[in-house]
PDB file of C-alpha atoms in Angstrom:
ATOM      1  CA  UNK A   1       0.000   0.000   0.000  1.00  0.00           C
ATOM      2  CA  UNK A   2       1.209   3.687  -1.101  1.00  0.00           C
ATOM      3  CA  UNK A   3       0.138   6.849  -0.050  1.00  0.00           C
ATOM      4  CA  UNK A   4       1.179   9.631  -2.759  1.00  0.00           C
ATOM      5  CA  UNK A   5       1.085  13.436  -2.810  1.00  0.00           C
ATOM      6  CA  UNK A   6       0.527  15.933  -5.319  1.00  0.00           C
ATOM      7  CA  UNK A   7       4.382  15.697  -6.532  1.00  0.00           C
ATOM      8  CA  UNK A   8       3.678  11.863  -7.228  1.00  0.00           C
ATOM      9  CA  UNK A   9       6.008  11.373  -3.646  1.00  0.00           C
ATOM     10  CA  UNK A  10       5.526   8.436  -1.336  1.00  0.00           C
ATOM     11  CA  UNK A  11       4.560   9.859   2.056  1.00  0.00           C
ATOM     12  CA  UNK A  12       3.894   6.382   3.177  1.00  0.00           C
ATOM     13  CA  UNK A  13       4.075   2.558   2.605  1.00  0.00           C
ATOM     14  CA  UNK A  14       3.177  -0.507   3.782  1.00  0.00           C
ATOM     15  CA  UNK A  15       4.332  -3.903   3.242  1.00  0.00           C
ATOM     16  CA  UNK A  16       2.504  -7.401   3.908  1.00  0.00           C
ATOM     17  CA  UNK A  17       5.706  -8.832   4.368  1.00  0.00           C
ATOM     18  CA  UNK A  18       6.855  -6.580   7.197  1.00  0.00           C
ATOM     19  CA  UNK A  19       4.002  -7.245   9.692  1.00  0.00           C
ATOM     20  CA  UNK A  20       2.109 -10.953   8.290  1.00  0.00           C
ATOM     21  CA  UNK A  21       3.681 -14.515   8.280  1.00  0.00           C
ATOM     22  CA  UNK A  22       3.066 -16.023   4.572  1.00  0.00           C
ATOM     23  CA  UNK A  23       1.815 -18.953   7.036  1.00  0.00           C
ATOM     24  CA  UNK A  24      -1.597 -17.071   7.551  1.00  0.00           C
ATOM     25  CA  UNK A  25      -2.410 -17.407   4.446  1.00  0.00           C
ATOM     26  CA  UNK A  26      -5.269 -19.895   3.060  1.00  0.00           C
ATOM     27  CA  UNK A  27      -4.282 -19.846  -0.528  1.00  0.00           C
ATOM     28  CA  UNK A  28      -2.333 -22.896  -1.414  1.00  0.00           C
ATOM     29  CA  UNK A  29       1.334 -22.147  -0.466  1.00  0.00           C
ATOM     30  CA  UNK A  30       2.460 -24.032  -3.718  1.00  0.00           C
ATOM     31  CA  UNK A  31       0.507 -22.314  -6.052  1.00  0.00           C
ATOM     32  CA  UNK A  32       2.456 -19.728  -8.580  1.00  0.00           C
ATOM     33  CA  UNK A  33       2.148 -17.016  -8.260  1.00  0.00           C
ATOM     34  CA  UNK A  34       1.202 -16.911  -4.673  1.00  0.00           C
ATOM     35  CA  UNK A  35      -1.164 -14.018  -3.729  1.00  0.00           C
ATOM     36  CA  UNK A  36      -0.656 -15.209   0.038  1.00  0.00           C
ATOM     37  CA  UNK A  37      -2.946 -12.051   0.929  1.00  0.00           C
ATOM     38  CA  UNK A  38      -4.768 -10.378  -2.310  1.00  0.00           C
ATOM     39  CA  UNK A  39      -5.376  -7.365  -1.072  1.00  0.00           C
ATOM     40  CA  UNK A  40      -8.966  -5.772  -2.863  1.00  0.00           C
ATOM     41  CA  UNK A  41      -9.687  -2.800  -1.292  1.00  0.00           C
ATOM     42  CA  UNK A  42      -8.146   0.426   0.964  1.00  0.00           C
ATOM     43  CA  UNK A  43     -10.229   2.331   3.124  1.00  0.00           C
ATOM     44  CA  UNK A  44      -9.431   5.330   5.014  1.00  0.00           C
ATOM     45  CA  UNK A  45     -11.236   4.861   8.633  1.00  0.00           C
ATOM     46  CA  UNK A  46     -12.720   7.610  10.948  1.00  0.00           C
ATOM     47  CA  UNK A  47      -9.629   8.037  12.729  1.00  0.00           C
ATOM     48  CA  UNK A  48      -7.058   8.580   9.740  1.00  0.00           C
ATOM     49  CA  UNK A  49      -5.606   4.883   9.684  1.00  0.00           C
ATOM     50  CA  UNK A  50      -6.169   2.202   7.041  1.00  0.00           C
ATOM     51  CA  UNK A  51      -8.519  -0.333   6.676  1.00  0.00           C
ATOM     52  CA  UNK A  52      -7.003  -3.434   4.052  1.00  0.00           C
ATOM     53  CA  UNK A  53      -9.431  -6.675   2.948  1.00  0.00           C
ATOM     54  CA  UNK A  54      -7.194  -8.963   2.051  1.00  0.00           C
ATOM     55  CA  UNK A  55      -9.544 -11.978   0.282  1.00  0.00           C
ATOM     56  CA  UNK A  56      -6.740 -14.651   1.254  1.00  0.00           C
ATOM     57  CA  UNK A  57      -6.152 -14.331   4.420  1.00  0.00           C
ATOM     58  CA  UNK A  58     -10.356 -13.737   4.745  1.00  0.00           C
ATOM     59  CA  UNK A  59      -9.209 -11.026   6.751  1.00  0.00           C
ATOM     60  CA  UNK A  60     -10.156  -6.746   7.517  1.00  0.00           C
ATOM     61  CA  UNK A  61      -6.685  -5.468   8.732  1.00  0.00           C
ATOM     62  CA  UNK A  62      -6.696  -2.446  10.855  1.00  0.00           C
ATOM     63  CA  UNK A  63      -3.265  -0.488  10.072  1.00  0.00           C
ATOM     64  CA  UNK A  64      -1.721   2.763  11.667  1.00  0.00           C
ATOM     65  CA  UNK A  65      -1.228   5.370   9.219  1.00  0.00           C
ATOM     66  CA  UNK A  66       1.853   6.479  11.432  1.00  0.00           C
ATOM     67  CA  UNK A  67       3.588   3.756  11.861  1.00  0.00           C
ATOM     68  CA  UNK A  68       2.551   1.150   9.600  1.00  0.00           C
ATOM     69  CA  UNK A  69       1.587  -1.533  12.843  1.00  0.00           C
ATOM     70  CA  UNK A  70      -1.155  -3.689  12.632  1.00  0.00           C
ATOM     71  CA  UNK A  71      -3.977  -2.076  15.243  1.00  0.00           C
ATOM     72  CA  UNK A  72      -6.386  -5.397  15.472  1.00  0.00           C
ATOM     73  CA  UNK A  73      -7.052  -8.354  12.821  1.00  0.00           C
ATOM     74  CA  UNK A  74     -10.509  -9.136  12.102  1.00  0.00           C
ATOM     75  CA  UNK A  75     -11.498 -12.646  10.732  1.00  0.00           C
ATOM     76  CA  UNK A  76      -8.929 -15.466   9.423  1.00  0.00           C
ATOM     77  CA  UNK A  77      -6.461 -17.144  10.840  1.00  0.00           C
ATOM     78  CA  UNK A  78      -5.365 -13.978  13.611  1.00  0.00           C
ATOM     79  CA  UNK A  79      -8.949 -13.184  14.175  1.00  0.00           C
ATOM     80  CA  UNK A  80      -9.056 -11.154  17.365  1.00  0.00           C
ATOM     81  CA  UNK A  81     -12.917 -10.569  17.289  1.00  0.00           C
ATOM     82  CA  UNK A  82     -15.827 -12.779  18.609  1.00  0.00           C
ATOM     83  CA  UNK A  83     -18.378 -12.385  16.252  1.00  0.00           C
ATOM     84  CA  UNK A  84     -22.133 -12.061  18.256  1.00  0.00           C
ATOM     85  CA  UNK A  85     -24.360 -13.311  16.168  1.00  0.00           C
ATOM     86  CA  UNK A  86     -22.662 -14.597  12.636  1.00  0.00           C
ATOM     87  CA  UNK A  87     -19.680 -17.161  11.616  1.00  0.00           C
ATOM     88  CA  UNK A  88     -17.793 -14.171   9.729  1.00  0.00           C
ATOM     89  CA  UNK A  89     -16.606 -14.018   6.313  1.00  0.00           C
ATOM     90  CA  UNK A  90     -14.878 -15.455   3.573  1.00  0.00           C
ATOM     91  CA  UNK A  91     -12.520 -14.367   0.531  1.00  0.00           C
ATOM     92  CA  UNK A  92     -14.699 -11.109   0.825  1.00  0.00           C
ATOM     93  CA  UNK A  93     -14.094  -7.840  -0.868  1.00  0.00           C
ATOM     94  CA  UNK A  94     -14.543  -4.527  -0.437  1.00  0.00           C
ATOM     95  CA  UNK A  95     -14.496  -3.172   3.025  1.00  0.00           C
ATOM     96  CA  UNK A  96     -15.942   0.423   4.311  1.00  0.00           C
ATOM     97  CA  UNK A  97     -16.419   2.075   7.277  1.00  0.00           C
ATOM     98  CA  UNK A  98     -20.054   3.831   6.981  1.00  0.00           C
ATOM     99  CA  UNK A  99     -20.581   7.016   8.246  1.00  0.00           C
ATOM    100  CA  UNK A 100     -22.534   5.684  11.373  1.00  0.00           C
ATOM    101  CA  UNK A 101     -19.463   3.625  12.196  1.00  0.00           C
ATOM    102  CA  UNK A 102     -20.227   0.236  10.850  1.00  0.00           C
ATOM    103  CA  UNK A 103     -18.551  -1.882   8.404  1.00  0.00           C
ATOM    104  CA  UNK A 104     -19.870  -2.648   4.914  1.00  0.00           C
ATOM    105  CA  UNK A 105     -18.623  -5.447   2.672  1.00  0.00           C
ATOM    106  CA  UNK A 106     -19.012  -8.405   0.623  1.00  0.00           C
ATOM    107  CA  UNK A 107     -19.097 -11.846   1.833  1.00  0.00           C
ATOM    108  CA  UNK A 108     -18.531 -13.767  -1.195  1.00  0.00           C
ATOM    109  CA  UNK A 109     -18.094 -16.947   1.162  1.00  0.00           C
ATOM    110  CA  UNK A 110     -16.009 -19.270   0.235  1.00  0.00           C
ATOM    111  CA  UNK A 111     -17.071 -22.495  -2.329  1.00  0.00           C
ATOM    112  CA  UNK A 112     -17.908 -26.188  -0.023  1.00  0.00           C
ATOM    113  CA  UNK A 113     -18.512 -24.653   2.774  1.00  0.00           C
ATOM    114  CA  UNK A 114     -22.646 -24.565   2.048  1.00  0.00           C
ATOM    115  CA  UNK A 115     -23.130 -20.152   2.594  1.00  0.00           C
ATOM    116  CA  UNK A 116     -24.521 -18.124   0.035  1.00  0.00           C
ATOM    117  CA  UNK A 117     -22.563 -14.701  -1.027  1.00  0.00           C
ATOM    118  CA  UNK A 118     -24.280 -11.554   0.604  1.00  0.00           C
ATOM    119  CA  UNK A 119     -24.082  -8.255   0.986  1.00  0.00           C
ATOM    120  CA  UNK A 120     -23.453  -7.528   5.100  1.00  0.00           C
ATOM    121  CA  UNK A 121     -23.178  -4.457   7.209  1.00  0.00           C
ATOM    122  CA  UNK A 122     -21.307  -5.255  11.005  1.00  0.00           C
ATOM    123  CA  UNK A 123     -21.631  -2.824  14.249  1.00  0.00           C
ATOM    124  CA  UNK A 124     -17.992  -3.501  15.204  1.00  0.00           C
ATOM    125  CA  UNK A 125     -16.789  -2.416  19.085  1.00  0.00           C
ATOM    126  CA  UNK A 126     -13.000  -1.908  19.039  1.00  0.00           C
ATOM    127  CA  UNK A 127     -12.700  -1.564  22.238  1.00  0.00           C
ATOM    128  CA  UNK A 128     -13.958  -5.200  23.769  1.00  0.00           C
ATOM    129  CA  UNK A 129     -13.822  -6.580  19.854  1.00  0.00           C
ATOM    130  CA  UNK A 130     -16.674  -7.673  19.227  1.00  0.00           C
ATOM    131  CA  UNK A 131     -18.927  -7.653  15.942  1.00  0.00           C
ATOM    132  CA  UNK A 132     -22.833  -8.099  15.606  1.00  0.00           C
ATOM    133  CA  UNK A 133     -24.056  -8.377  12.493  1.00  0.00           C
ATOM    134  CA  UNK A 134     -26.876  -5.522  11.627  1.00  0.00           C
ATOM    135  CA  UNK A 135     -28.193  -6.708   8.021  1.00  0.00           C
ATOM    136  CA  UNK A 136     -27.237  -9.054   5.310  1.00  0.00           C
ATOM    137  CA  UNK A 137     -28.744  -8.898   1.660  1.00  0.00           C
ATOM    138  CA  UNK A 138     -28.735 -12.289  -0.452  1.00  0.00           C
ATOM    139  CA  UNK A 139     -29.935 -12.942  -3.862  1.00  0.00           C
ATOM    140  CA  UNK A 140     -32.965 -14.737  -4.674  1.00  0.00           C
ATOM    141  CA  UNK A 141     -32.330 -17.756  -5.181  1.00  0.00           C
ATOM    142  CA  UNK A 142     -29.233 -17.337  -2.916  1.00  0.00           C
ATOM    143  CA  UNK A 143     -26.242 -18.182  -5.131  1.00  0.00           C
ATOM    144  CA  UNK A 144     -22.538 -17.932  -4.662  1.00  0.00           C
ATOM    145  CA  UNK A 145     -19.901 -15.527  -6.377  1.00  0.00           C
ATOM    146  CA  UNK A 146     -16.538 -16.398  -5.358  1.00  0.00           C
ATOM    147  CA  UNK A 147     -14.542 -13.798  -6.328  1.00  0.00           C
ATOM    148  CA  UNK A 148     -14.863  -9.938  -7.483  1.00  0.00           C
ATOM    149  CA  UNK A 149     -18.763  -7.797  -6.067  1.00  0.00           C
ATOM    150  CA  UNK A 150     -18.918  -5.115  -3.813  1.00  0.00           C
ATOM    151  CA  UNK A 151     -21.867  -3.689  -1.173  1.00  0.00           C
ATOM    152  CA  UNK A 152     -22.533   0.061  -1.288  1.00  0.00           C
ATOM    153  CA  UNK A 153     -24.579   2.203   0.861  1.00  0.00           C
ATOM    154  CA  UNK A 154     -26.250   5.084  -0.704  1.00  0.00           C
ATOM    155  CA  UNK A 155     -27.002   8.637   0.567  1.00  0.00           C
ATOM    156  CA  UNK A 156     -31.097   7.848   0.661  1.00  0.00           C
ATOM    157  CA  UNK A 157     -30.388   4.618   3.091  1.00  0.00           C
ATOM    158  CA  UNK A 158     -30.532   2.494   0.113  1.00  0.00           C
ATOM    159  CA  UNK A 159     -27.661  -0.421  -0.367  1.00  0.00           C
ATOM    160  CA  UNK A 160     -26.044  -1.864  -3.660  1.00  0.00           C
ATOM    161  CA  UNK A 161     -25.048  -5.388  -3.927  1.00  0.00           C
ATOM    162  CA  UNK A 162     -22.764  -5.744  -7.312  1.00  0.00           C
ATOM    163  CA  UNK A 163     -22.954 -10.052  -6.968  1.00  0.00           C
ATOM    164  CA  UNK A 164     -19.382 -10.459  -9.172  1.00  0.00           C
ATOM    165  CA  UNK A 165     -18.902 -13.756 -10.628  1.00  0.00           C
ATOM    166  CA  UNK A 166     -21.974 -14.772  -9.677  1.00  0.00           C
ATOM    167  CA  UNK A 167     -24.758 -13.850 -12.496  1.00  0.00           C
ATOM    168  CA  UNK A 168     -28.456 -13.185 -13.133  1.00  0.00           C
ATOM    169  CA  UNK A 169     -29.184 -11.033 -11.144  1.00  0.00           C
ATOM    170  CA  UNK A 170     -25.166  -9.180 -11.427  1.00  0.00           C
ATOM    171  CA  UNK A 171     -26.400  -6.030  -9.496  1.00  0.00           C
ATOM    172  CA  UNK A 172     -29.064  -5.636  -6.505  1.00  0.00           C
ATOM    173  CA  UNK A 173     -30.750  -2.134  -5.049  1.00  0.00           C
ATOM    174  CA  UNK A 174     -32.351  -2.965  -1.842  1.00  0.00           C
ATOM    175  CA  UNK A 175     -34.232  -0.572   0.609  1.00  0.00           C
ATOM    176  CA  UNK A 176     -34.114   0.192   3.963  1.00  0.00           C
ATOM    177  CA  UNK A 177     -35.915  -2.967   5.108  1.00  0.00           C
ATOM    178  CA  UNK A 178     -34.110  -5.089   3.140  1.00  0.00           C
ATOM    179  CA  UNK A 179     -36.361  -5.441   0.345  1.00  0.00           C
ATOM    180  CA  UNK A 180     -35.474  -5.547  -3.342  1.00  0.00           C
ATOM    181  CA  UNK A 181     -36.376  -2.437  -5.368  1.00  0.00           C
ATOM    182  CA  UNK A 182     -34.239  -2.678  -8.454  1.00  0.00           C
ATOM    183  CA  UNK A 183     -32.048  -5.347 -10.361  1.00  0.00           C
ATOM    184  CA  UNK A 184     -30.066  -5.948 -12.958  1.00  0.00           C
ATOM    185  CA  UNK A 185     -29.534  -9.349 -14.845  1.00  0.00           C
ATOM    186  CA  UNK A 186     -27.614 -10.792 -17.274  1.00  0.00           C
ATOM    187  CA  UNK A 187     -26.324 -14.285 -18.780  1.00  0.00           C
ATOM    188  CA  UNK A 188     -22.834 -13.079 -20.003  1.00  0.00           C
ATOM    189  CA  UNK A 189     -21.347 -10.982 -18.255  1.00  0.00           C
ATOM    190  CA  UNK A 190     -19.860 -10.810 -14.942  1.00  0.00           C
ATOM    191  CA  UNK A 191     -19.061  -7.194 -12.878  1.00  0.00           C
ATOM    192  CA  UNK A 192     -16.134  -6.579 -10.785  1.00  0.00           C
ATOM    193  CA  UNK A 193     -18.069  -3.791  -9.108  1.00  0.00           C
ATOM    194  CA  UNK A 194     -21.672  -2.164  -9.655  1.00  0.00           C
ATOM    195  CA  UNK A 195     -22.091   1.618  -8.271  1.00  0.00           C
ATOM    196  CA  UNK A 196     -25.276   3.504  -8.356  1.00  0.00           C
ATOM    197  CA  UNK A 197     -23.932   7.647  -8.663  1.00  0.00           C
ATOM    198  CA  UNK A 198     -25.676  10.617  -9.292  1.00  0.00           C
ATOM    199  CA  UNK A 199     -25.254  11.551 -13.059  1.00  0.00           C
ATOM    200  CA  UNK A 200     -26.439  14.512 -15.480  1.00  0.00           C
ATOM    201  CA  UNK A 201     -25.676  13.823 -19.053  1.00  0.00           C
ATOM    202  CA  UNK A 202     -25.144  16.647 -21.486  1.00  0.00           C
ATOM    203  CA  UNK A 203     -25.183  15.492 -25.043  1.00  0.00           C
ATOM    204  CA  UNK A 204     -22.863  17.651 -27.546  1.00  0.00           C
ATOM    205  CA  UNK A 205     -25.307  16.653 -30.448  1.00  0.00           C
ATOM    206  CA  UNK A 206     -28.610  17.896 -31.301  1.00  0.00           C
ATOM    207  CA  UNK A 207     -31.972  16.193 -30.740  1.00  0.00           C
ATOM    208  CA  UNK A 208     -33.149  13.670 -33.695  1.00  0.00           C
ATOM    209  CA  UNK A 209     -36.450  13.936 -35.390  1.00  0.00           C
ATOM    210  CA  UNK A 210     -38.387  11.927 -37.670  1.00  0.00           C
ATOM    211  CA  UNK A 211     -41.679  12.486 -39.638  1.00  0.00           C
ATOM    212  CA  UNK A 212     -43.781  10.571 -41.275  1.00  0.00           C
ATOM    213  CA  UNK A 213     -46.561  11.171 -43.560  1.00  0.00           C
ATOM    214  CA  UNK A 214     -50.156   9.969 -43.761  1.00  0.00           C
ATOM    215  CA  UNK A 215     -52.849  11.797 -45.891  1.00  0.00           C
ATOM    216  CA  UNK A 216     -53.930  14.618 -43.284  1.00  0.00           C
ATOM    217  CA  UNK A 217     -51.201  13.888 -40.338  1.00  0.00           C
ATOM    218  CA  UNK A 218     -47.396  14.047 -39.867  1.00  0.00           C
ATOM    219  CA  UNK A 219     -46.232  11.752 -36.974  1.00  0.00           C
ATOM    220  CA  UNK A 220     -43.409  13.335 -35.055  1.00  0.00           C
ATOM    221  CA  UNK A 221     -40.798  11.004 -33.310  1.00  0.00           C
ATOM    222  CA  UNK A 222     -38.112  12.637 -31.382  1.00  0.00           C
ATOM    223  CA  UNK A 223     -35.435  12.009 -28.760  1.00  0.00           C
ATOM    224  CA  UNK A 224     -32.639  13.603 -27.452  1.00  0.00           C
ATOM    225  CA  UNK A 225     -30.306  10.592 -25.912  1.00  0.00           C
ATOM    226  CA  UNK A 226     -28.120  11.388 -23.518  1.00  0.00           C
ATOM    227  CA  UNK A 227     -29.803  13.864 -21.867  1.00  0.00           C
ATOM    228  CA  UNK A 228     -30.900  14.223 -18.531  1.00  0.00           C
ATOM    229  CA  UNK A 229     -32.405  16.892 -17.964  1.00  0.00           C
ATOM    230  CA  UNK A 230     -34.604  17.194 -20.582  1.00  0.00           C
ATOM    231  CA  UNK A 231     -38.398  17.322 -19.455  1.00  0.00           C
ATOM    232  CA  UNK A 232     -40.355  18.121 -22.841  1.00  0.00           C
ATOM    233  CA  UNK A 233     -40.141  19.351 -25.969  1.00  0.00           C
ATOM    234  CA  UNK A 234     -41.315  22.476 -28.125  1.00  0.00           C
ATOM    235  CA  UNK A 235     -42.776  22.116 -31.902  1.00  0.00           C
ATOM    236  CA  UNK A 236     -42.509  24.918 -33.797  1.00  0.00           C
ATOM    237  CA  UNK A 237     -43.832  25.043 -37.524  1.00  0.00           C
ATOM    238  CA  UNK A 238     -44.557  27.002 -40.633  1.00  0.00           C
ATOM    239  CA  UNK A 239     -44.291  27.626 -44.041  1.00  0.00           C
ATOM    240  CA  UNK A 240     -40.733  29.483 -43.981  1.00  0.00           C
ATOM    241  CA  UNK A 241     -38.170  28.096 -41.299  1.00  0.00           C
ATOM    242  CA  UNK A 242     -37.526  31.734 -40.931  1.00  0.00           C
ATOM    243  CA  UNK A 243     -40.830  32.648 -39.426  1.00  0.00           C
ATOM    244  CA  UNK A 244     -42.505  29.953 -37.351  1.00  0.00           C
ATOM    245  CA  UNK A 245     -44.949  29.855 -34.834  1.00  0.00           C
ATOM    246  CA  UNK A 246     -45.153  27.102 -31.360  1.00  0.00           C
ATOM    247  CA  UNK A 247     -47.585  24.298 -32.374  1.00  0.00           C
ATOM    248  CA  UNK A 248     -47.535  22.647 -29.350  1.00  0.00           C
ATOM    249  CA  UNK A 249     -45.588  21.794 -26.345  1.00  0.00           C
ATOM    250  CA  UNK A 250     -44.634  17.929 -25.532  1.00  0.00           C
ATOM    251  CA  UNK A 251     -43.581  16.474 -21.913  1.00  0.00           C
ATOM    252  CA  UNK A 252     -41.042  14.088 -22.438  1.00  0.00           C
ATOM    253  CA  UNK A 253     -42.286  10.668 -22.439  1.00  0.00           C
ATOM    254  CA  UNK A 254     -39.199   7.672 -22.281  1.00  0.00           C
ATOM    255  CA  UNK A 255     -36.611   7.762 -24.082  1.00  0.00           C
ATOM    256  CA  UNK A 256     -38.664   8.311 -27.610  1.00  0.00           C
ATOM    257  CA  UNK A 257     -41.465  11.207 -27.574  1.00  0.00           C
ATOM    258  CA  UNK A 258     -44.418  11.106 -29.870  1.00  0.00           C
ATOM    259  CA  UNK A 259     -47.034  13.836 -31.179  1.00  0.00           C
ATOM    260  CA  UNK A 260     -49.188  13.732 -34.428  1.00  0.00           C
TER     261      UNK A 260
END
């Protein structure tokens, strides 16, 4: 892990090597190349140090930004946590620290050991280390995605589950009681993360039209894609493109608007 500043300067690093035996690791030890930790995702906690998921040692490292020591070992084979009311995680990805304080990630949980992949958020207590499981989110039918996904908590409450490997549904929106509000699906293609972000789309190109002719009628289809923020449309006509009057105005309806 490397911290850079503006000048592209390390200000700090962190090796595995330095603070975590290669013995902790559950990957095969005579596999080549040996990820002995895979590290997936850095978080910057509440307090300025680092938390590290490393999938293969099915572990959430807490790290001191100062000095580079390990502060406390959640899960894996150094587990220093008694979990309340779950049996932990597996090969999981993406850890974050919420802004009430809990921990966010996905459980991909590991293949033969009979758990589905989920979505789970953790109330974690440093201070007597312990962890009590809030909510978990599964798919329906629960399935298992062993590597890549993500969970992601959104600004309305809301939570994302992007399932990785593991397809149809790839990407989950659920509310605030756990149920399922939107989903994606597909049969050939897998997603190494899904986010849901606020987005406005301004389009460089014009709008496109298309009319079509019956005896006493011209059809009008229009669209505009790529934008946003469009609400309706305005039809303007006449005899000289110079000089034309409003005919009529159109809300936008879908991505293709209609009038006659």
């Amino acid at each position: 892990v490397q911290e850079v500043d503006e000048d592209n300067f390390a200000v700090f690093q962190w090796s595995s090597w330095d603070e975590i035996p290669i013995t902790d690791t559950y990957a095969p030890l005579d596999s080549n190349p040996l990820r002995y930790i895979h590290c997936n995702s850095i978080e910057e906690d509440h307090d300025g140090n680092l938390l590290l998921s490393s999938r293969n040692l099915d572990e959430i490292t807490k790290i001191d930004r100062r000095t580079g020591e390990i502060i406390w070992r959640m899960g894996g084979r150094r587990n220093e946590f008694y979990f309340l009311n779950d049996d932990g995680f597996s090969v999981q990805h993406d850890a974050r620290r919420l802004a009430n304080g809990h921990i966010t990630l996905y459980d991909n949980a590991e293949q033969g050991k009979n758990k589905p992949s989920r979505g789970v958020e953790y109330r974690v207590d440093e201070a007597n280390k312990t962890v009590f499981k809030v909510a978990e989110y599964l798919k329906t039918p629960e399935t298992n995605g062993l590597y890549m996904g993500n969970t992601q908590r959104l600004a309305n409450g809301n939570t994302i589950v992007g399932w990785g490997s593991s397809r149809s549904p790839i990407y989950t929106e659920f509310d605030k009681n756990g149920h399922r509000i939107l989903e994606f699906s597909t049969d050939s293609l897998v997603s190494y993360r899904a986010f849901r972000f606020p987005w406005q789309g301004y389009p460089t190109w014009p709008p496109v039209l298309v009319a079509q002719l019956e005896i006493n009628k011209v059809h009008l289809y229009f669209s505009w894609n790529g934008s946003t923020e469009t609400t309706g449309y305005k039809i303007f006509g006449g005899r000289d493109k110079i000089k034309l009057s409003l005919l009529a105005t159109v809300s936008k309806d879908g991505f293709e608007t209609t009038y006659s």
